[in-house]
Amino acid sequence: MADLADAEARLGRDLPAGLGQLLLECGGIIGHTGVDTVWPVEEIVEQNIFIRTDRSLAQLSMSFDSFLFFGDNGGGDQFAFVEAPQRPDIFVWEHETDSRRWVASDLRDYLGRSLAEGGDDWYV
């Protein structure tokens, strides 16, 4: 619990309830091919701080302020909750095109889709 409180303090925002509960139960999820379907809490903090402070990304991409990234596909695309306005939906940021689009209705839907057989590009 202290790790989650520390993570939220460092991020300056609360983790979505379902994500916080999942992290308390298992600490993260590795998918079929070894991709980080859900990052451990420390990785969530590090990646979100990096993506908001890296100057090269700021020059190439639209703002990431409304997203909370929590996992990836192993090839650079990252998955995130939308926080402004707050909603349960999961979006993907496709790093090659800087596009952001809906991929799942909530964390449970995301886990079901991303962990099903079919590969790491299930959302394409």
PDB file of C-alpha atoms in Angstrom:
ATOM      1  CA  MET A   1       0.000   0.000   0.000  1.00  0.00           C
ATOM      2  CA  ALA A   2       2.891   2.372   0.769  1.00  0.00           C
ATOM      3  CA  ASP A   3       4.283   1.777  -2.738  1.00  0.00           C
ATOM      4  CA  LEU A   4       0.986   2.868  -4.289  1.00  0.00           C
ATOM      5  CA  ALA A   5       0.721   5.944  -2.073  1.00  0.00           C
ATOM      6  CA  ASP A   6       4.312   6.860  -2.932  1.00  0.00           C
ATOM      7  CA  ALA A   7       3.627   6.334  -6.647  1.00  0.00           C
ATOM      8  CA  GLU A   8       0.547   8.547  -6.507  1.00  0.00           C
ATOM      9  CA  ALA A   9       2.492  11.244  -4.672  1.00  0.00           C
ATOM     10  CA  ARG A  10       5.306  11.138  -7.232  1.00  0.00           C
ATOM     11  CA  LEU A  11       2.833  11.247 -10.124  1.00  0.00           C
ATOM     12  CA  GLY A  12       0.690  13.929  -8.525  1.00  0.00           C
ATOM     13  CA  ARG A  13      -2.452  11.936  -9.293  1.00  0.00           C
ATOM     14  CA  ASP A  14      -4.357   8.902  -8.072  1.00  0.00           C
ATOM     15  CA  LEU A  15      -4.065   5.595  -9.853  1.00  0.00           C
ATOM     16  CA  PRO A  16      -7.376   4.299 -11.218  1.00  0.00           C
ATOM     17  CA  ALA A  17      -8.967   2.034  -8.592  1.00  0.00           C
ATOM     18  CA  GLY A  18      -8.877  -1.122 -10.731  1.00  0.00           C
ATOM     19  CA  LEU A  19      -5.227  -0.593 -11.599  1.00  0.00           C
ATOM     20  CA  GLY A  20      -4.288   0.025  -7.979  1.00  0.00           C
ATOM     21  CA  GLN A  21      -6.066  -3.157  -6.896  1.00  0.00           C
ATOM     22  CA  LEU A  22      -4.387  -5.209  -9.617  1.00  0.00           C
ATOM     23  CA  LEU A  23      -0.952  -3.877  -8.610  1.00  0.00           C
ATOM     24  CA  LEU A  24      -1.633  -4.759  -4.979  1.00  0.00           C
ATOM     25  CA  GLU A  25      -2.579  -8.299  -5.967  1.00  0.00           C
ATOM     26  CA  CYS A  26       0.130  -9.151  -8.492  1.00  0.00           C
ATOM     27  CA  GLY A  27       2.517  -6.234  -9.022  1.00  0.00           C
ATOM     28  CA  GLY A  28       2.072  -6.201 -12.824  1.00  0.00           C
ATOM     29  CA  ILE A  29       1.314  -8.609 -15.677  1.00  0.00           C
ATOM     30  CA  ILE A  30       3.624 -10.128 -18.273  1.00  0.00           C
ATOM     31  CA  GLY A  31       1.806 -11.224 -21.448  1.00  0.00           C
ATOM     32  CA  HIS A  32       2.222 -14.402 -23.525  1.00  0.00           C
ATOM     33  CA  THR A  33       5.302 -13.222 -25.393  1.00  0.00           C
ATOM     34  CA  GLY A  34       6.967 -11.482 -22.462  1.00  0.00           C
ATOM     35  CA  VAL A  35       5.540  -8.005 -23.044  1.00  0.00           C
ATOM     36  CA  ASP A  36       4.649  -5.779 -20.110  1.00  0.00           C
ATOM     37  CA  THR A  37       0.866  -5.881 -20.384  1.00  0.00           C
ATOM     38  CA  VAL A  38       0.733  -4.020 -17.045  1.00  0.00           C
ATOM     39  CA  TRP A  39       3.943  -2.496 -15.743  1.00  0.00           C
ATOM     40  CA  PRO A  40       4.995  -2.803 -12.104  1.00  0.00           C
ATOM     41  CA  VAL A  41       4.184   0.334 -10.109  1.00  0.00           C
ATOM     42  CA  GLU A  42       7.751   1.706 -10.270  1.00  0.00           C
ATOM     43  CA  GLU A  43       7.750   1.391 -14.071  1.00  0.00           C
ATOM     44  CA  ILE A  44       4.418   3.211 -14.239  1.00  0.00           C
ATOM     45  CA  VAL A  45       5.938   6.096 -12.294  1.00  0.00           C
ATOM     46  CA  GLU A  46       9.176   6.173 -14.296  1.00  0.00           C
ATOM     47  CA  GLN A  47       7.507   5.984 -17.699  1.00  0.00           C
ATOM     48  CA  ASN A  48       4.901   8.630 -16.914  1.00  0.00           C
ATOM     49  CA  ILE A  49       7.475  11.050 -15.533  1.00  0.00           C
ATOM     50  CA  PHE A  50       9.732  10.456 -18.544  1.00  0.00           C
ATOM     51  CA  ILE A  51       7.008  10.925 -21.130  1.00  0.00           C
ATOM     52  CA  ARG A  52       5.939  14.219 -19.545  1.00  0.00           C
ATOM     53  CA  THR A  53       9.447  15.649 -19.159  1.00  0.00           C
ATOM     54  CA  ASP A  54      11.398  14.447 -22.208  1.00  0.00           C
ATOM     55  CA  ARG A  55      12.011  17.495 -24.415  1.00  0.00           C
ATOM     56  CA  SER A  56      12.355  15.511 -27.632  1.00  0.00           C
ATOM     57  CA  LEU A  57       8.928  13.963 -27.139  1.00  0.00           C
ATOM     58  CA  ALA A  58       7.436  17.371 -26.343  1.00  0.00           C
ATOM     59  CA  GLN A  59       8.634  18.637 -29.717  1.00  0.00           C
ATOM     60  CA  LEU A  60       7.283  15.640 -31.642  1.00  0.00           C
ATOM     61  CA  SER A  61       4.049  14.786 -29.873  1.00  0.00           C
ATOM     62  CA  MET A  62       0.836  16.269 -28.580  1.00  0.00           C
ATOM     63  CA  SER A  63       0.631  16.623 -24.809  1.00  0.00           C
ATOM     64  CA  PHE A  64       0.354  13.476 -22.710  1.00  0.00           C
ATOM     65  CA  ASP A  65      -1.017  15.296 -19.649  1.00  0.00           C
ATOM     66  CA  SER A  66      -4.436  13.612 -19.774  1.00  0.00           C
ATOM     67  CA  PHE A  67      -3.010  10.074 -19.978  1.00  0.00           C
ATOM     68  CA  LEU A  68      -1.734   7.665 -17.348  1.00  0.00           C
ATOM     69  CA  PHE A  69       0.394   5.066 -19.137  1.00  0.00           C
ATOM     70  CA  PHE A  70       0.553   1.587 -17.587  1.00  0.00           C
ATOM     71  CA  GLY A  71       1.702  -0.967 -20.191  1.00  0.00           C
ATOM     72  CA  ASP A  72       3.063  -1.542 -23.668  1.00  0.00           C
ATOM     73  CA  ASN A  73       3.127  -3.938 -26.608  1.00  0.00           C
ATOM     74  CA  GLY A  74       6.877  -4.529 -26.595  1.00  0.00           C
ATOM     75  CA  GLY A  75       7.380  -2.515 -29.781  1.00  0.00           C
ATOM     76  CA  GLY A  76       6.961   1.039 -28.523  1.00  0.00           C
ATOM     77  CA  ASP A  77       3.179   1.493 -28.448  1.00  0.00           C
ATOM     78  CA  GLN A  78       1.852   2.227 -24.966  1.00  0.00           C
ATOM     79  CA  PHE A  79      -1.512   1.809 -23.259  1.00  0.00           C
ATOM     80  CA  ALA A  80      -3.094   4.426 -21.023  1.00  0.00           C
ATOM     81  CA  PHE A  81      -6.106   5.483 -19.050  1.00  0.00           C
ATOM     82  CA  VAL A  82      -7.579   8.858 -19.962  1.00  0.00           C
ATOM     83  CA  GLU A  83      -7.721  11.057 -16.889  1.00  0.00           C
ATOM     84  CA  ALA A  84      -9.175  14.295 -18.262  1.00  0.00           C
ATOM     85  CA  PRO A  85     -12.038  13.773 -18.460  1.00  0.00           C
ATOM     86  CA  GLN A  86     -11.696  10.777 -16.146  1.00  0.00           C
ATOM     87  CA  ARG A  87     -13.094   7.626 -17.715  1.00  0.00           C
ATOM     88  CA  PRO A  88     -12.441   3.873 -17.535  1.00  0.00           C
ATOM     89  CA  ASP A  89     -11.526   3.514 -21.226  1.00  0.00           C
ATOM     90  CA  ILE A  90      -8.074   2.400 -22.367  1.00  0.00           C
ATOM     91  CA  PHE A  91      -6.335   4.112 -25.267  1.00  0.00           C
ATOM     92  CA  VAL A  92      -3.193   3.214 -27.182  1.00  0.00           C
ATOM     93  CA  TRP A  93      -0.520   5.732 -28.128  1.00  0.00           C
ATOM     94  CA  GLU A  94       1.047   4.543 -31.350  1.00  0.00           C
ATOM     95  CA  HIS A  95       4.542   5.974 -31.123  1.00  0.00           C
ATOM     96  CA  GLU A  96       5.325   5.946 -34.856  1.00  0.00           C
ATOM     97  CA  THR A  97       2.356   8.131 -35.796  1.00  0.00           C
ATOM     98  CA  ASP A  98       1.629   9.850 -32.452  1.00  0.00           C
ATOM     99  CA  SER A  99      -1.975   8.690 -32.810  1.00  0.00           C
ATOM    100  CA  ARG A 100      -4.081   7.941 -29.768  1.00  0.00           C
ATOM    101  CA  ARG A 101      -7.162   5.792 -30.077  1.00  0.00           C
ATOM    102  CA  TRP A 102      -9.607   3.748 -28.050  1.00  0.00           C
ATOM    103  CA  VAL A 103      -8.833   0.021 -27.626  1.00  0.00           C
ATOM    104  CA  ALA A 104     -10.845  -1.201 -24.607  1.00  0.00           C
ATOM    105  CA  SER A 105     -13.775  -0.115 -22.470  1.00  0.00           C
ATOM    106  CA  ASP A 106     -11.972  -0.641 -19.141  1.00  0.00           C
ATOM    107  CA  LEU A 107      -9.105  -2.516 -17.499  1.00  0.00           C
ATOM    108  CA  ARG A 108     -10.940  -5.852 -17.491  1.00  0.00           C
ATOM    109  CA  ASP A 109     -11.725  -5.529 -21.214  1.00  0.00           C
ATOM    110  CA  TYR A 110      -8.097  -4.534 -21.917  1.00  0.00           C
ATOM    111  CA  LEU A 111      -6.751  -7.558 -20.030  1.00  0.00           C
ATOM    112  CA  GLY A 112      -9.135  -9.902 -21.813  1.00  0.00           C
ATOM    113  CA  ARG A 113      -8.195  -8.567 -25.237  1.00  0.00           C
ATOM    114  CA  SER A 114      -4.457  -8.212 -24.663  1.00  0.00           C
ATOM    115  CA  LEU A 115      -3.980 -11.592 -22.972  1.00  0.00           C
ATOM    116  CA  ALA A 116      -6.021 -13.565 -25.519  1.00  0.00           C
ATOM    117  CA  GLU A 117      -4.091 -15.595 -28.064  1.00  0.00           C
ATOM    118  CA  GLY A 118      -3.284 -13.636 -31.174  1.00  0.00           C
ATOM    119  CA  GLY A 119      -0.131 -11.675 -30.520  1.00  0.00           C
ATOM    120  CA  ASP A 120       1.001  -8.368 -29.180  1.00  0.00           C
ATOM    121  CA  ASP A 121      -0.633  -6.327 -31.946  1.00  0.00           C
ATOM    122  CA  TRP A 122      -4.154  -7.372 -30.903  1.00  0.00           C
ATOM    123  CA  TYR A 123      -5.362  -3.763 -31.046  1.00  0.00           C
ATOM    124  CA  VAL A 124      -4.387  -3.073 -34.689  1.00  0.00           C
TER     125      VAL A 124
END
